[in-house]
Short mmCIF file of C-alpha atoms in Angstrom, two decimals:
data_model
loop_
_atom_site.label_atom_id
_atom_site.label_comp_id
_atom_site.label_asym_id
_atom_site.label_seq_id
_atom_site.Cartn_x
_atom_site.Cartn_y
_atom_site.Cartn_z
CA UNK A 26 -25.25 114.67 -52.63
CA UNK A 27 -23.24 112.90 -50.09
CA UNK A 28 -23.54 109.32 -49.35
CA UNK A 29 -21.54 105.97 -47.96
CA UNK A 30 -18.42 104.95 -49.93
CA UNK A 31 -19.69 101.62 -51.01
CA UNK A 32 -16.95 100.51 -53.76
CA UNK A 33 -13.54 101.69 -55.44
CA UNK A 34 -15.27 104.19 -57.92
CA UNK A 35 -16.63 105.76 -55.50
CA UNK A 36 -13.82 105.85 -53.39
CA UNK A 37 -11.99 107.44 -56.29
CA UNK A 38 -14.67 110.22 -56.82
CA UNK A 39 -14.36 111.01 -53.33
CA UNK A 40 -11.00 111.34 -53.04
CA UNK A 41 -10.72 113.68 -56.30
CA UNK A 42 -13.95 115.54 -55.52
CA UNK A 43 -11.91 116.33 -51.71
CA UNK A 44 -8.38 117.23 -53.61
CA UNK A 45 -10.49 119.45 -55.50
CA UNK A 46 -12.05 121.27 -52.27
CA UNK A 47 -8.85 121.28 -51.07
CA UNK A 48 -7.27 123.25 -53.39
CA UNK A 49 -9.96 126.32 -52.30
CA UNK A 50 -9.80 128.89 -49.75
CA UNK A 51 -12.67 127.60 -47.97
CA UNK A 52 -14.51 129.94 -45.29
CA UNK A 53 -14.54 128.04 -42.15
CA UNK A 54 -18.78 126.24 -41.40
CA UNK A 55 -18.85 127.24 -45.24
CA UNK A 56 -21.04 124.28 -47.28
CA UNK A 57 -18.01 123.34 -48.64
CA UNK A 58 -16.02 123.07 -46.05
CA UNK A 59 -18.86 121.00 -44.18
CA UNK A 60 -18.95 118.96 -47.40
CA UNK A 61 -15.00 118.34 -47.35
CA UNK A 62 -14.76 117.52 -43.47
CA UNK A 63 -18.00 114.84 -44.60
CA UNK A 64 -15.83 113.48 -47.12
CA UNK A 65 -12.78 113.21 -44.67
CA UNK A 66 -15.25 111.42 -42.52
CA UNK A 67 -16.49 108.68 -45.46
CA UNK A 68 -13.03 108.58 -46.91
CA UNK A 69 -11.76 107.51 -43.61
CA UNK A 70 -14.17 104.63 -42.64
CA UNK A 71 -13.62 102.92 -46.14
CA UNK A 72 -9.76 103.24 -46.25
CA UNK A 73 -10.03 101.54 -42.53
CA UNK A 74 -12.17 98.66 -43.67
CA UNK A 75 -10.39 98.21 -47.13
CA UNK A 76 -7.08 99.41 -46.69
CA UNK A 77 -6.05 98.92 -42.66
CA UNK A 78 -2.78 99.73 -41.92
CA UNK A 79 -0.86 96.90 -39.87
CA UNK A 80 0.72 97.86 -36.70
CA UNK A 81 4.77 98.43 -36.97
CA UNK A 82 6.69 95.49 -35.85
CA UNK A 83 7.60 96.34 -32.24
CA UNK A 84 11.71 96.38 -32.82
CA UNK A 85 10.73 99.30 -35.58
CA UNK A 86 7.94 101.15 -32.95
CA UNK A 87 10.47 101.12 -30.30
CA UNK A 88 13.39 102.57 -32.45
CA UNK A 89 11.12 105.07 -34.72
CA UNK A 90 10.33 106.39 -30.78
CA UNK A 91 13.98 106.74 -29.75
CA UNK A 92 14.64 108.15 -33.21
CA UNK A 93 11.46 110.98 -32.46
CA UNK A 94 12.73 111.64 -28.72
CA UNK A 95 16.53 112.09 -29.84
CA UNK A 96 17.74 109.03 -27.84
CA UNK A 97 20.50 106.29 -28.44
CA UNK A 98 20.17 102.66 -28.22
CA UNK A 99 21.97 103.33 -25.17
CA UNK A 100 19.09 104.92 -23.18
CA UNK A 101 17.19 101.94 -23.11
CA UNK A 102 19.57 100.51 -21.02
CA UNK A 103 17.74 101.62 -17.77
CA UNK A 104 13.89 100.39 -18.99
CA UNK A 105 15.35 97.07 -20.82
CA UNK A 106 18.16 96.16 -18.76
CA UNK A 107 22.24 95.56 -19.46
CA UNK A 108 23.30 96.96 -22.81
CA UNK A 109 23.71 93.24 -23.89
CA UNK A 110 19.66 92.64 -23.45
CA UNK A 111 19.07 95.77 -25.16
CA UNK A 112 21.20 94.41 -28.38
CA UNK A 113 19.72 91.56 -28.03
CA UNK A 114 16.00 92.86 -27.96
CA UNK A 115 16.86 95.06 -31.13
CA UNK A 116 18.54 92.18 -33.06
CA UNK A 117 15.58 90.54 -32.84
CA UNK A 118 17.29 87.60 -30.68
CA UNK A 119 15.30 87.73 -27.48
CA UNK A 120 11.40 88.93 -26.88
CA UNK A 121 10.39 91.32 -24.88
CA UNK A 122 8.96 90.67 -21.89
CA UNK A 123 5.25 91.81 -20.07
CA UNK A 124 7.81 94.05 -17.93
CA UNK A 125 9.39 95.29 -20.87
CA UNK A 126 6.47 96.05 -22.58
CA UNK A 127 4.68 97.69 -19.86
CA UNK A 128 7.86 99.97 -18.81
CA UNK A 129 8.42 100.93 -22.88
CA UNK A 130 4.99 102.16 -23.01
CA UNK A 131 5.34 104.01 -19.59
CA UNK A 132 8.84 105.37 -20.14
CA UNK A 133 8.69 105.95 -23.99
CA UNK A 134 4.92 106.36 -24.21
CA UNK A 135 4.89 103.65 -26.83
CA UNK A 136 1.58 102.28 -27.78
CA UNK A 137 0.49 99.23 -26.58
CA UNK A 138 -0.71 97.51 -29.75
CA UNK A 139 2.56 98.90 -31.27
CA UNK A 140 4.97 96.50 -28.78
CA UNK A 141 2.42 93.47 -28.88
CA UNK A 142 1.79 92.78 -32.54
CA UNK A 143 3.46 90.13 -34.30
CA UNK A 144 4.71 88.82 -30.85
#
């Protein structure tokens, strides 16, 4: 029977009872299938209250963007400003500004939270 994830054993019988389904074929709306997207659902919640997963610092968010879109360091140049801002901004020397931040996020499609935290 199903139930909340209240501690770390049960957290652990969860997450091996879910490896276990799996590792079957499952038929699609099958009861175990239902059972294994319920367990997603309870493994989920209690990793985000017990284990939450910081934000990336946002030097690392904007590069790990660049880095997914196939740009340079160079290509910032437009959204940041002169190539010397942009090396500054990246060698953690200057802060980004509100403009920065909100033309990153429109430009880039960076999340918000990602360009904010630890600010």
């Amino acid at each position: 029977m199903l139930h909340p994830i209240r501690n770390e054993n049960q957290y652990e019988e969860a997450l091996v009872r879910a490896s276990k389904l799996i590792r079957k074929n499952l038929l699609p709306n099958s009861k175990e299938s239902d059972e294994l997207e319920i367990l997603t659902l309870l493994v989920e919640k209690y990793e985000e209250e017990h284990y939450p997963i910081a934000p990336p610092h946002p030097i690392e968010a904007i590069k790990f963007r660049l880095d997914q879109l196939g740009l340079k360091t160079s290509d910032l140049s437009p959204i940041l400003g002169y190539r010397s801002r942009v090396s500054e901004i990246l060698g953690g020397k200057r802060k980004l500004t509100l403009s920065m931040v909100r033309a990153l996020h429109t430009e880039l499609n960076i999340p918000l939270e990602s360009l904010v935290s630890r600010y």
